[in-house]
CSV table of C-alpha atoms in Angstrom, one decimal:
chain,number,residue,atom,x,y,z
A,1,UNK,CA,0.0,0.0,0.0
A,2,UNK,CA,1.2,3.4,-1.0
A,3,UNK,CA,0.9,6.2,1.3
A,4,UNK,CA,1.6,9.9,0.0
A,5,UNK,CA,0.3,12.5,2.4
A,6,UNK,CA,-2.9,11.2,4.2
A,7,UNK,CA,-5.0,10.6,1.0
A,8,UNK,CA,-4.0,9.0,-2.4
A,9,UNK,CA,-3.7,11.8,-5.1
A,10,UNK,CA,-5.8,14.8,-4.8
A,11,UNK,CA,-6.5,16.9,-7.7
A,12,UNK,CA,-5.8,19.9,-7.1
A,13,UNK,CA,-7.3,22.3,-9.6
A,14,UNK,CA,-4.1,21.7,-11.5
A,15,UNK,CA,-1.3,22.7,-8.6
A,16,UNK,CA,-0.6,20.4,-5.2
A,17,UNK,CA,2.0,20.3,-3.2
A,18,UNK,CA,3.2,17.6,-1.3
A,19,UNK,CA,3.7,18.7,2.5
A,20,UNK,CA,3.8,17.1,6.1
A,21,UNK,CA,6.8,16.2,8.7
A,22,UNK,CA,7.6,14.1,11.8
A,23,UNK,CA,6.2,12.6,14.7
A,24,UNK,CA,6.4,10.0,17.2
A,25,UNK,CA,5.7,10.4,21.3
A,26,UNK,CA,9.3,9.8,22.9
A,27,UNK,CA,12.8,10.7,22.8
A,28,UNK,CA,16.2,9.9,23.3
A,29,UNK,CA,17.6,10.8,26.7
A,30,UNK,CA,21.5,10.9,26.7
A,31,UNK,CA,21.0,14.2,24.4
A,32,UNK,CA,19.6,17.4,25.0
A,33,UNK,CA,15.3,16.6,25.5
A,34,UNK,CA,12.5,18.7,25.4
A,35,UNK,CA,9.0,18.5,24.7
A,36,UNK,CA,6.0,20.8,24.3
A,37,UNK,CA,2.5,19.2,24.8
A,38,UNK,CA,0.5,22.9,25.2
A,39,UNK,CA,0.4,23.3,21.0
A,40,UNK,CA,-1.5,21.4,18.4
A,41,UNK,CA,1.1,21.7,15.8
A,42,UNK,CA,-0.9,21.0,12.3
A,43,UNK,CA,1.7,22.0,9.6
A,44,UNK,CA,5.4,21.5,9.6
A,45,UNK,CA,8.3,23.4,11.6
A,46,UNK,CA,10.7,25.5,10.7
A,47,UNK,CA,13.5,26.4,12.8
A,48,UNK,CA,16.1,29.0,12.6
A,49,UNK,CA,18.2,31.4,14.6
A,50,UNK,CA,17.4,29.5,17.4
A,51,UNK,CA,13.8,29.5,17.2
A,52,UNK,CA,10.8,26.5,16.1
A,53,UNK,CA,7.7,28.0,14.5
A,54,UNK,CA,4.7,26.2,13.6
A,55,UNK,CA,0.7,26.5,12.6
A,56,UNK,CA,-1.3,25.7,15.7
A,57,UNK,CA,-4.9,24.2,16.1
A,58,UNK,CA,-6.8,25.9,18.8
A,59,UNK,CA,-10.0,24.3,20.4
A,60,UNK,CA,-12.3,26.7,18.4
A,61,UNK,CA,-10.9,25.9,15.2
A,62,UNK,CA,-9.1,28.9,14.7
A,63,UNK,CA,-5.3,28.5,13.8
A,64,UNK,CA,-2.2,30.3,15.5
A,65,UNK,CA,1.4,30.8,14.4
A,66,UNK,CA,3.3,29.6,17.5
A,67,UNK,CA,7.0,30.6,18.6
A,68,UNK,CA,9.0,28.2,20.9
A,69,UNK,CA,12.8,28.2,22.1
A,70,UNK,CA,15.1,25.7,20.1
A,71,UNK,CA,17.1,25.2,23.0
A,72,UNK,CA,14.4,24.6,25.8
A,73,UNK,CA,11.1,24.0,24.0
A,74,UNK,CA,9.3,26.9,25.8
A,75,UNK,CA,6.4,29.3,24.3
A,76,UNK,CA,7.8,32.2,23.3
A,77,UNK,CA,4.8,33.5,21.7
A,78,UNK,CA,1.7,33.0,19.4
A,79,UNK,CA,-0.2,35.3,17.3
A,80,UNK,CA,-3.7,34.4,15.4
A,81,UNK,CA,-3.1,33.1,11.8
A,82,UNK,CA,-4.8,32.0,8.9
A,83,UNK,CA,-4.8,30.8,4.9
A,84,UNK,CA,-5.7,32.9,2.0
A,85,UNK,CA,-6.0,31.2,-0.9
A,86,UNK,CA,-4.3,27.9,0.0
A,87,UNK,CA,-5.5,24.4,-1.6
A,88,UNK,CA,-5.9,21.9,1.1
A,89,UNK,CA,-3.7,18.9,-1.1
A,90,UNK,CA,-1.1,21.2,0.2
A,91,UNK,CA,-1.5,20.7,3.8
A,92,UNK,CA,-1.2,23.8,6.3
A,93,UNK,CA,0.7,26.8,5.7
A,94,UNK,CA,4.7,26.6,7.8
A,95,UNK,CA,5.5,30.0,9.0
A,96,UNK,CA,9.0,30.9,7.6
A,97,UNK,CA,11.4,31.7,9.9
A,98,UNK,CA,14.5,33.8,8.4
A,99,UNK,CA,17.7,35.4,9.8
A,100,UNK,CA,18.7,38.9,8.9
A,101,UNK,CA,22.4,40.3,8.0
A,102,UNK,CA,22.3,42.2,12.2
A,103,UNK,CA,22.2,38.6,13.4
A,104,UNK,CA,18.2,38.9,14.2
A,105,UNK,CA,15.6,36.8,13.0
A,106,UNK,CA,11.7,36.9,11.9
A,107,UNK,CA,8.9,35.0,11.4
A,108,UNK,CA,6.9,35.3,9.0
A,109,UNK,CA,3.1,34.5,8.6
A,110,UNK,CA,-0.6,35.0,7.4
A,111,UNK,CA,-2.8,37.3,10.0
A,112,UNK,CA,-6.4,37.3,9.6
A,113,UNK,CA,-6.1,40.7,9.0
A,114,UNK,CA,-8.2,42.2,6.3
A,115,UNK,CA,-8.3,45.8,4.9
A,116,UNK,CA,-10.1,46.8,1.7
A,117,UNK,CA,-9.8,44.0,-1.4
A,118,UNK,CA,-7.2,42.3,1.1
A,119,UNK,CA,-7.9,39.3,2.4
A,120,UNK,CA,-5.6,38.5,5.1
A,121,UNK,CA,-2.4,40.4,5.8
A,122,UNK,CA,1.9,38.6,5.8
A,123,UNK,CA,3.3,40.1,9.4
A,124,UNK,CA,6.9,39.7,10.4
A,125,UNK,CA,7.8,39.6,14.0
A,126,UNK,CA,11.0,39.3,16.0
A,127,UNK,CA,11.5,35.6,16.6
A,128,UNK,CA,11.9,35.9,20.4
A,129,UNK,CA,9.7,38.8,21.1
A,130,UNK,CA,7.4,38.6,18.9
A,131,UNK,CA,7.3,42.2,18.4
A,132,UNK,CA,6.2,43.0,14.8
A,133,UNK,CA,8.8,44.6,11.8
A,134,UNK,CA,6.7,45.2,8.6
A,135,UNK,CA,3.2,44.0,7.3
A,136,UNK,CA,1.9,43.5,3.6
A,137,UNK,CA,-1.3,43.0,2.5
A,138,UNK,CA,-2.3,39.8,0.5
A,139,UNK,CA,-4.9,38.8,-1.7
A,140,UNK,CA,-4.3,35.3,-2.5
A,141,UNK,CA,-1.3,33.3,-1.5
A,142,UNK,CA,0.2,29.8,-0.7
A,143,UNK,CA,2.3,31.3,2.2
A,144,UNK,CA,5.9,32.5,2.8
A,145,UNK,CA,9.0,30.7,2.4
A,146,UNK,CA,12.3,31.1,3.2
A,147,UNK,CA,14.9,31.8,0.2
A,148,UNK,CA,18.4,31.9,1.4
A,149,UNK,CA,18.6,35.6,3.7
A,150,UNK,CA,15.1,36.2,2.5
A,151,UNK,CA,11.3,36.0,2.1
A,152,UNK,CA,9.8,34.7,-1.0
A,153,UNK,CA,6.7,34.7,-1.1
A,154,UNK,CA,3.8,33.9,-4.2
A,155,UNK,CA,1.0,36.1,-4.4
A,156,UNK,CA,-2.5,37.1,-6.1
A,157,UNK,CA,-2.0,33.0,-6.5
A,158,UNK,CA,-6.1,33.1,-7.1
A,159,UNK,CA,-5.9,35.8,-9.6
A,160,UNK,CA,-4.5,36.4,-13.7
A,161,UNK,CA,-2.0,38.7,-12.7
A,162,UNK,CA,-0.3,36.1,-9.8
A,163,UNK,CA,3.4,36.8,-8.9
A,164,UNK,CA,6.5,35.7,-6.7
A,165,UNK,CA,8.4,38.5,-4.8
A,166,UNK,CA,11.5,38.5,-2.9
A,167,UNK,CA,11.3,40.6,0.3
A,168,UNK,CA,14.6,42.3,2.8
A,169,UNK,CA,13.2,40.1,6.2
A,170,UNK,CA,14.2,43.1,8.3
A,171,UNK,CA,12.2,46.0,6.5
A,172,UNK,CA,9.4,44.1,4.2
A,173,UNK,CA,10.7,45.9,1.2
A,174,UNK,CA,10.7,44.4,-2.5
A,175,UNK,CA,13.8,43.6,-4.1
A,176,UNK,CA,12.6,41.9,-7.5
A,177,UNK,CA,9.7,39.4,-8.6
A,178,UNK,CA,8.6,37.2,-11.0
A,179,UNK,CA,5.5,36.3,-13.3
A,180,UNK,CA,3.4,33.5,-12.3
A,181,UNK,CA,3.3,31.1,-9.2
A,182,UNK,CA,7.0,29.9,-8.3
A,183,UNK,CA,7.9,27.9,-5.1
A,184,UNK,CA,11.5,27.6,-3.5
A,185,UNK,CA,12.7,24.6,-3.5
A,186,UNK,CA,16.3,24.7,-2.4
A,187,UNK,CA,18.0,28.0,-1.7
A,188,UNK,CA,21.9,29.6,0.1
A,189,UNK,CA,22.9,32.5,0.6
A,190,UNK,CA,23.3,33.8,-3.2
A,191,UNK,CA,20.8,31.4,-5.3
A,192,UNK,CA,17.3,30.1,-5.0
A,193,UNK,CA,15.8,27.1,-7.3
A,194,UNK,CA,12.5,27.9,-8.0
A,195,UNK,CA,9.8,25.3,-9.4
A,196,UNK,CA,8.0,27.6,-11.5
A,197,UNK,CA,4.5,25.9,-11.9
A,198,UNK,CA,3.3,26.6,-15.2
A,199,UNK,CA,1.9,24.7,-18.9
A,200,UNK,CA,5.3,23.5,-19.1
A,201,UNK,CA,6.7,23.1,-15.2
A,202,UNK,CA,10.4,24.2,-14.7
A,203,UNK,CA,13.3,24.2,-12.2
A,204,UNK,CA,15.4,27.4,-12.7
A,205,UNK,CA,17.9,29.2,-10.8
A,206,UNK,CA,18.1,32.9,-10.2
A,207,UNK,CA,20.8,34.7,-8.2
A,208,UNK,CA,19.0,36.1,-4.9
A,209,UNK,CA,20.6,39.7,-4.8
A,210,UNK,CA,19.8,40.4,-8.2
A,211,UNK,CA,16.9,38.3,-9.4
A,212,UNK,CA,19.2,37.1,-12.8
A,213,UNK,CA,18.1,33.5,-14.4
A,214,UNK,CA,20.9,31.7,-14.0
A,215,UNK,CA,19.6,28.5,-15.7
A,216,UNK,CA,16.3,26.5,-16.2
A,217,UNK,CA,15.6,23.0,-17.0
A,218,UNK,CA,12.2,22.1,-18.2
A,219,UNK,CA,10.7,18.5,-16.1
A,220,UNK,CA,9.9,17.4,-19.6
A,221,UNK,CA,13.4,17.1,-20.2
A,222,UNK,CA,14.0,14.6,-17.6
A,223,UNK,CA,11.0,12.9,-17.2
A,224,UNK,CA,9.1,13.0,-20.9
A,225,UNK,CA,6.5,14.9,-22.6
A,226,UNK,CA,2.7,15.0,-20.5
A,227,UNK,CA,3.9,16.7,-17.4
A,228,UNK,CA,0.7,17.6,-14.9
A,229,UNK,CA,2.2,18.8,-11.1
A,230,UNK,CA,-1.6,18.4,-10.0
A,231,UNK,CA,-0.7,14.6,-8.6
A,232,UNK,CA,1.9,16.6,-5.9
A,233,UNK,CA,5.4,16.6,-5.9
A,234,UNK,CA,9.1,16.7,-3.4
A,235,UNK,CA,12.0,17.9,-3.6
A,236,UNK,CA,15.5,17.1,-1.7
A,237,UNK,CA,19.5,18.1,-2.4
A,238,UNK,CA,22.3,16.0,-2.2
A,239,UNK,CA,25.7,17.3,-2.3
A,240,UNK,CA,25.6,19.9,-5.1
A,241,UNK,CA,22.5,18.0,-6.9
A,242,UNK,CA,18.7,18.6,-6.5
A,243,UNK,CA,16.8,15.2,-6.6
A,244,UNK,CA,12.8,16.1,-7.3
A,245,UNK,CA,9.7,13.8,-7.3
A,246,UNK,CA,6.7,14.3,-9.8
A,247,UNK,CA,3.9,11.8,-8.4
A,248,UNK,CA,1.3,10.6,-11.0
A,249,UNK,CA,-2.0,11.8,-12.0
A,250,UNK,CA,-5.2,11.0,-13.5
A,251,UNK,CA,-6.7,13.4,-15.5
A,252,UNK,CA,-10.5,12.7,-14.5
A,253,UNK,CA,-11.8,13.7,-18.2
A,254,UNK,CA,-9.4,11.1,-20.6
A,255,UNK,CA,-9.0,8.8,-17.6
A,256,UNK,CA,-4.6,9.0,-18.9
A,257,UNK,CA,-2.1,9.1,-16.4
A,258,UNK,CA,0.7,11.9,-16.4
A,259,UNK,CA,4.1,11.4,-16.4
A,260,UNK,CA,6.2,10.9,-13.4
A,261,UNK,CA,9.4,9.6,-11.7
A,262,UNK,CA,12.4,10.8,-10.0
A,263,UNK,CA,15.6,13.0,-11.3
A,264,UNK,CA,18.2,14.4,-10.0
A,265,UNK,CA,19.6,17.9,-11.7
A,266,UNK,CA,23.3,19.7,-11.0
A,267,UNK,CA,22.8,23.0,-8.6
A,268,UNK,CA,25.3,24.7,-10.3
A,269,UNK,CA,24.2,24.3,-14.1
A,270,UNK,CA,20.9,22.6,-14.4
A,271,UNK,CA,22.4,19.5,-16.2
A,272,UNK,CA,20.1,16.3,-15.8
A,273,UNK,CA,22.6,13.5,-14.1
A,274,UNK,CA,20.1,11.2,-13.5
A,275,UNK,CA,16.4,10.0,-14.4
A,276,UNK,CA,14.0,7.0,-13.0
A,277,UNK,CA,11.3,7.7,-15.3
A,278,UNK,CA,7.5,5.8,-14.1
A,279,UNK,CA,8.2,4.8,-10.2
A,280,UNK,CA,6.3,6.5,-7.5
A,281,UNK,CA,7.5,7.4,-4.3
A,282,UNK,CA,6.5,5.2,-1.2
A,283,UNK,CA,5.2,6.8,2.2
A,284,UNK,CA,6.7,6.5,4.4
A,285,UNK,CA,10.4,6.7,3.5
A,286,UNK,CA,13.1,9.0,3.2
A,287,UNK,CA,13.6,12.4,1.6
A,288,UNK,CA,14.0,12.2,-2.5
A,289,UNK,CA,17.3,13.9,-2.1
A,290,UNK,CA,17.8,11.2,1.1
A,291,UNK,CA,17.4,7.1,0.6
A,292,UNK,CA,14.3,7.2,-1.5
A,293,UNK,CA,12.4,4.3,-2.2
A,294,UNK,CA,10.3,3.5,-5.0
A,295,UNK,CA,7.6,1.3,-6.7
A,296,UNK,CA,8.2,1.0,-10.9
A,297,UNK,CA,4.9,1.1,-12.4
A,298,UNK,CA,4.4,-0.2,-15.5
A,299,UNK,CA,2.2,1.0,-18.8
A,300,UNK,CA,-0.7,-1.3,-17.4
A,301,UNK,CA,-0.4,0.4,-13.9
A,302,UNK,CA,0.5,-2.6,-12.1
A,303,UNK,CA,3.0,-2.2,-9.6
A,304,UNK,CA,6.5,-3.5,-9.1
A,305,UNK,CA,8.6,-4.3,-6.1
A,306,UNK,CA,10.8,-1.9,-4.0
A,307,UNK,CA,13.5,-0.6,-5.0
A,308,UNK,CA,15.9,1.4,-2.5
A,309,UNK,CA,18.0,4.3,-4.9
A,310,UNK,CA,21.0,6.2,-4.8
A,311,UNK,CA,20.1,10.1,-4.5
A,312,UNK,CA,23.5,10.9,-5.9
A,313,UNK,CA,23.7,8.4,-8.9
A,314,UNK,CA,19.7,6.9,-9.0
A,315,UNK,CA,21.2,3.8,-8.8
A,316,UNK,CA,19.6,1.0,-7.1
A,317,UNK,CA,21.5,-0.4,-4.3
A,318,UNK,CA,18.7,-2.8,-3.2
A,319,UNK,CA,15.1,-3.8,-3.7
A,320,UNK,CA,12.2,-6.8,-2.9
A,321,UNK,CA,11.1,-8.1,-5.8
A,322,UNK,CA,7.2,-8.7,-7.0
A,323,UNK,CA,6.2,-11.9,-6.0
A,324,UNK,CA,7.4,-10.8,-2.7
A,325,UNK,CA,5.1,-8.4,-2.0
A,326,UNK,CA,2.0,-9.5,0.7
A,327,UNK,CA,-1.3,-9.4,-0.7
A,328,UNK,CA,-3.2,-6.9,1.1
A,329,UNK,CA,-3.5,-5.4,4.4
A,330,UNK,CA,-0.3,-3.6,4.9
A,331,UNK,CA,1.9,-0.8,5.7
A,332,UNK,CA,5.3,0.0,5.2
A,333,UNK,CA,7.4,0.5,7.9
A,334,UNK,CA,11.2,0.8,8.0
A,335,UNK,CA,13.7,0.2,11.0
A,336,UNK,CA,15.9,3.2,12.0
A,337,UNK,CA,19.0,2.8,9.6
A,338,UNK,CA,16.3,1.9,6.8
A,339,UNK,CA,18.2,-1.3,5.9
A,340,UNK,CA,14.9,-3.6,5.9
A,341,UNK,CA,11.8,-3.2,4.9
A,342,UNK,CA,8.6,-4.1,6.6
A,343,UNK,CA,5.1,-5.0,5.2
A,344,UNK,CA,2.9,-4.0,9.5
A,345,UNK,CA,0.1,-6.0,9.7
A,346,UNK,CA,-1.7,-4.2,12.9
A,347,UNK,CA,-2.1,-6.8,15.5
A,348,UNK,CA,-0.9,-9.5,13.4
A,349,UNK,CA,2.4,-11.1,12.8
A,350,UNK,CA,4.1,-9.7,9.5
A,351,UNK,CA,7.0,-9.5,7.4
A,352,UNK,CA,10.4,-8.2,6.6
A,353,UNK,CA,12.8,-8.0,4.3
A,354,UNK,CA,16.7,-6.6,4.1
A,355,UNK,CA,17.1,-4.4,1.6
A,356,UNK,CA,20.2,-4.9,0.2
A,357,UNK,CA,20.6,-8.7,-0.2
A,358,UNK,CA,16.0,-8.9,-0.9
A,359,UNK,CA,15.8,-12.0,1.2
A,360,UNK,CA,13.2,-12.3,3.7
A,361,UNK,CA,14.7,-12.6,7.5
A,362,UNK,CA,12.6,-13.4,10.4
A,363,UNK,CA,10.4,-11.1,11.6
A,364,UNK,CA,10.1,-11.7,15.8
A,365,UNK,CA,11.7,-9.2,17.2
A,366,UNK,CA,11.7,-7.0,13.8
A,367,UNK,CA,10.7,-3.3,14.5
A,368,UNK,CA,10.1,-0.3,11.9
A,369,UNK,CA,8.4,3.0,11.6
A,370,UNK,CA,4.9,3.5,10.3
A,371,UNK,CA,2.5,6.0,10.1
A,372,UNK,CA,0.2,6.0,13.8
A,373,UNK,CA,-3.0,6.8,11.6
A,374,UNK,CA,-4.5,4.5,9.1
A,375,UNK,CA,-7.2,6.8,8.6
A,376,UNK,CA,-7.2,10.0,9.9
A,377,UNK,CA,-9.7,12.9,9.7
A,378,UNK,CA,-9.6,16.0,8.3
A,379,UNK,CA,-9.3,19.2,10.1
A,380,UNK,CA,-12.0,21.1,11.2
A,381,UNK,CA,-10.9,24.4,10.6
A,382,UNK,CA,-13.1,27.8,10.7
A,383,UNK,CA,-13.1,29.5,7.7
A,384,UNK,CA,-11.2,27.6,5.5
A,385,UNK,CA,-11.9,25.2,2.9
A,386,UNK,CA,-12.8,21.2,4.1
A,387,UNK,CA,-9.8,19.0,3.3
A,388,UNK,CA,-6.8,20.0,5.2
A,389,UNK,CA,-5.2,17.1,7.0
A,390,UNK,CA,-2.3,17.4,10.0
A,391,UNK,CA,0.9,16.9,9.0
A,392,UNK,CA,1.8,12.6,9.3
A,393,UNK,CA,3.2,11.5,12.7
A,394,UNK,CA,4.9,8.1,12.9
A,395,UNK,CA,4.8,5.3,15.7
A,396,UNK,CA,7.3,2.4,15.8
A,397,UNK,CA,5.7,-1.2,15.9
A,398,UNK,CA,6.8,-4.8,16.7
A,399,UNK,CA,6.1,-6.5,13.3
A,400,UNK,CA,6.5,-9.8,15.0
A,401,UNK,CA,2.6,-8.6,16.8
A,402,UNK,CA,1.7,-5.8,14.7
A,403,UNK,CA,1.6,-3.8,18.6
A,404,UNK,CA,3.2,-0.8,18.7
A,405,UNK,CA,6.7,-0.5,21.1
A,406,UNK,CA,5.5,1.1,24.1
A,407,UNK,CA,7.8,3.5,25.1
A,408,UNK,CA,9.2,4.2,21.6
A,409,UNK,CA,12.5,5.9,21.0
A,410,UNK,CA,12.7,9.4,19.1
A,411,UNK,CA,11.7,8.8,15.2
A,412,UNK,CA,14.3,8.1,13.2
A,413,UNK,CA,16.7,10.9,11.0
A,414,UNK,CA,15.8,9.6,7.6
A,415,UNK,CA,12.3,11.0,9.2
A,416,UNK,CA,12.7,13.8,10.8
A,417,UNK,CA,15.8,15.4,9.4
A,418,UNK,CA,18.2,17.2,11.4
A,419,UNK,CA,19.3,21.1,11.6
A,420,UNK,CA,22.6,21.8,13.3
A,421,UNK,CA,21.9,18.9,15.5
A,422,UNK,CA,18.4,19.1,16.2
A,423,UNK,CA,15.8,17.0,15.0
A,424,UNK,CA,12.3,17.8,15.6
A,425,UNK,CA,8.9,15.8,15.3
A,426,UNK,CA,5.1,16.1,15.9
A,427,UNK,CA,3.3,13.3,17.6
A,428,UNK,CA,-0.1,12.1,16.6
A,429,UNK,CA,-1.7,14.7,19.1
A,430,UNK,CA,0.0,17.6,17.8
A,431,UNK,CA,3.1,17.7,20.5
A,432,UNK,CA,6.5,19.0,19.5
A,433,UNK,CA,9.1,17.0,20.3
A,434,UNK,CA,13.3,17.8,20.2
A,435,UNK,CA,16.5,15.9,20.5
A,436,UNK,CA,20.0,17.2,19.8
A,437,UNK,CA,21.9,14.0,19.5
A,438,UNK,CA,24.5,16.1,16.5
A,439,UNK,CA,22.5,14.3,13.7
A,440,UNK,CA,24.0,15.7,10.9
A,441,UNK,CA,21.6,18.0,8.9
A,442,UNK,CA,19.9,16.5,6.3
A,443,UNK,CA,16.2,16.5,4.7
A,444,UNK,CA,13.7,15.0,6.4
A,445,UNK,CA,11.1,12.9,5.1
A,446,UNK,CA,8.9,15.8,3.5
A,447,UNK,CA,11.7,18.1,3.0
C-alpha cells in the first residue's frame, strides 16, 4: 500500500503540493530533550536562529502561528493566523522563519487581518519577542517561504495577474519578482531554485541579490513529454544536486495518467545526471534527495517491487522483488537505519525484508516505523476550505505482533531530518518533540 500524504492523489485544480513532517511520542535521553505538549502543531516546523515555528490548532478551530525556544522547547509567543487562498492537497501553511544580516531573526506569517480587497495580511515579527517589523497585505497566497537571507513569497495565486516576490526580512521591502506562481525549493545564501508551476513546469535558478536567471531545465526534459504537477510533488538536495519527485496523476476527463518519476539535476548548471522515469515514491520513507524508495509502475499500472535508490547516482543499491510483496493489508514500515523493509500488519504477525541482499529474514523481534493513523480525519478548521489534514506522525511497531513498542525511541533521522543537531517531530496529538543528539543535517522525510 502506498501512502503519499494522508489521502491517495488529490486533484488539485491543476497545482498540489506535497507537505507534512515528523512525529512520534518519545525521545532519546542521553542528548539534550524537550517537549512541548500545550500546542496542536498541524503543519510542519521551521527552525532558525534559534527559534521552532509552527501553525497551531486551537479548540475553536481557529489556527495560531506559534513561537517556541530551540534550545528549551518553551512558548515564546503565538499570534492568530490563517490561509488565503491555500488548496488543502497542500496541507497547512509553515511559517517561515528567516535570519537577517544584524544577526536577528523573523517569522513570517498570514494574520487574519483584512483591509479593503485584502484578504488576510503577511506580518513579520522578532523571533523571540514577537514584536512586529513590517506587514503586507495579501490577496491570494500559498504562504511565505524562506529563500536563502530572505522571504519569498507567491501572491495574487487566485488571480490572472499572480506573482512571486522577494522581500529584505528586516524592513518588508521588494527587491525583484517574477511572473506567475513559483515555489523555492532549495536555496543559500546567493541562489534560490524555483519550481516555476506553469503549462510547461520548470526548475530554474536565479541569483538572490539580483533576481538574474541563472539557468532552467524544463521536467519534460528529464521525465518525458505529458507533465501535470496536480498529482503533488518533493523535492531534496544532495551534495551539489537537486533530486525532485513528480507523483502521477489521473486526468479525471481522458481517464490517462501523467508522467512521473524521479531526477536528480546539478545545482550549479541545471544538467540532468540522473532519471527514474515511471516509479512513484512510497510513504513512508526518506527524503528524494535522502534514501528514497520506489515502486516501478508499468504501462498497465501494475505495480512493481521496492527498490531502494541512490540520491547521488539513481542507482539501485537494493530492492524486494514482486512476487514478494503481501497481498493486502499492509503498511510500510522501515527500521531506524532503513536497511529492511517491513510489510505491518496491525495486530498481526508480518513480514520483513533486508534491503540490500532482498531476502526475507525473520520477523520476531523485527521493529520499523509506520504512520500511527491508518485513517485520519480531516481538520475542522473555521473558515477555510474542508480538506486539510495534520501533518503525518509516525509510531514504531513490533512487526512480529503488529503492537506498537511502548515506550518508543525518538523517530528516526531519515524521518525527521536534522538542523545543526536538532531534530524535531510532531506526535499524533500535535506535540513538538526535540533531540540534539549532533545528527548531521539533512532532509527529512517531506523536505
Amino acid at each position: 500500500m502506498l501512502r503519499p500524504l494522508w489521502k491517495s492523489s488529490i486533484a488539485l485544480a491543476g497545482i498540489l503540493a506535497a507537505t507534512a513532517c515528523s512525529g512520534s511520542d518519545a525521545a532519546t535521553t542521553s542528548f539534550p530533550t524537550w517537549h512541548n505538549t500545550d500546542v496542536n502543531a498541524v503543519s510542519r516546523m521551521a527552525a532558525g536562529g534559534g527559534v521552532v515555528a509552527t501553525t497551531s490548532l486551537k479548540s475553536d478551530g481557529t489556527l495560531e502561528t506559534v513561537a517556541i525556544g530551540l534550545r528549551d522547547g518553551k512558548r515564546l509567543w503565538a499570534y492568530p493566523a490563517t490561509m488565503a487562498g491555500r488548496l488543502p492537497g497542500m496541507g497547512v501553511s509553515t511559517p517561515a522563519v528567516v535570519e537577517t544580516p544584524e544577526g536577528q531573526s523573523v517569522v513570517v506569517a498570514l494574520d487574519p487581518a483584512k483591509k479593503g480587497g485584502w484578504n488576510a495580511t503577511l506580518v513579520a515579527r522578532d523571533a523571540f519577542s514577537g514584536v512586529r517589523k513590517w506587514t503586507r497585505p495579501v490577496h491570494s497566497t500559498f504562504g511565505p517561504q524562506r529563500c536563502g537571507p530572505y522571504v519569498c513569497l507567491s501572491e495574487h495565486t487566485a488571480l490572472a495577474r499572480a506573482r512571486m516576490v522577494v522581500l529584505d526580512p528586516a524592513t518588508g521591502r521588494q527587491l525583484w519578482k517574477l511572473p506567475g506562481i513559483a515555489e523555492v525549493e532549495w536555496s543559500d545564501g546567493r541562489r534560490v531554485l524555483l519550481l516555476r508551476l506553469s503549462a510547461n513546469p520548470m526548475v530554474e535558478s536565479y541569483e538572490l541579490k539580483t533576481g538574474k536567471l541563472q539557468w532552467q531545465q524544463p521536467i519534460e526534459q528529464a521525465l518525458g513529454p505529458g507533465i501535470d504537477m496536480s498529482g503533488g510533488w518533493a523535492f531534496g538536495s544532495t551534495g551539489g544536486n537537486l533530486v525532485g519527485y513528480v507523483a502521477p496523476y489521473t486526468n479525471p476527463q481522458t481517464k490517462k495518467i501523467s508522467t512521473f518519476g524521479l531526477f536528480s539535476i546539478e545545482i550549479s548548471d541545471g544538467t540532468i545526471n540522473w532519471m527514474r522515469p515511471s516509479v512513484v515514491r512510497v510513504y513512508p520513507s526518506g527524503n528524494p534527495g535522502y534514501a528514497p524508495v520506489v515502486r516501478p509502475v508499468d504501462r498497465q499500472g501494475a505495480y512493481g517491487g521496492f527498490a531502494r535508490l541512490d540520491s547521488e547516482t539513481g542507482r539501485v543499491v537494493g530492492q524486494i522483488t514482486a512476487a514478494d510483496v503481501p497481498g493486502s493489508g499492509w503498511w510500510l514500515a522501515f527500521p531506524d537505519e532503513m536497511d529492511k523493509l517491513g510489510f505491518l500488519q496491525h495486530n498481526a504477525k508480518g513480514s520483513a525484508f533486508d534491503l540490500v541482499t532482498g531476502k526475507q529474514v525473520p520477523v520476531e523481534e523485527q521493529r520499523g516505523w509506520s504512520f500511527c493513523v491508518t485513517d485520519p480525519k480531516p481538520l475542522t478548521l473555521r473558515g477555510q476550505a474542508p480538506g486539510f489534514y495534520s501533518t503525518a506522525a509516525v509510531c514504531q511497531y513490533d512487526l512480529g505482533t503488529g503492537k506498537r513498542v511502548s515506550p518508543a525511541s525518538a523517530p528516526p533521522a531519515w524521518f525527521t531530518g536534522s538542523q545543526d543537531g536538532w531534530r524535531l517531530w510532531r506526535d499524533e496529538k500535535g506535540a513538538i518533540h526535540a533531540v540534539n543528539d549532533h545528527t548531521a543535517t539533512a532532509p527529512g522525510m517531506y523536505g
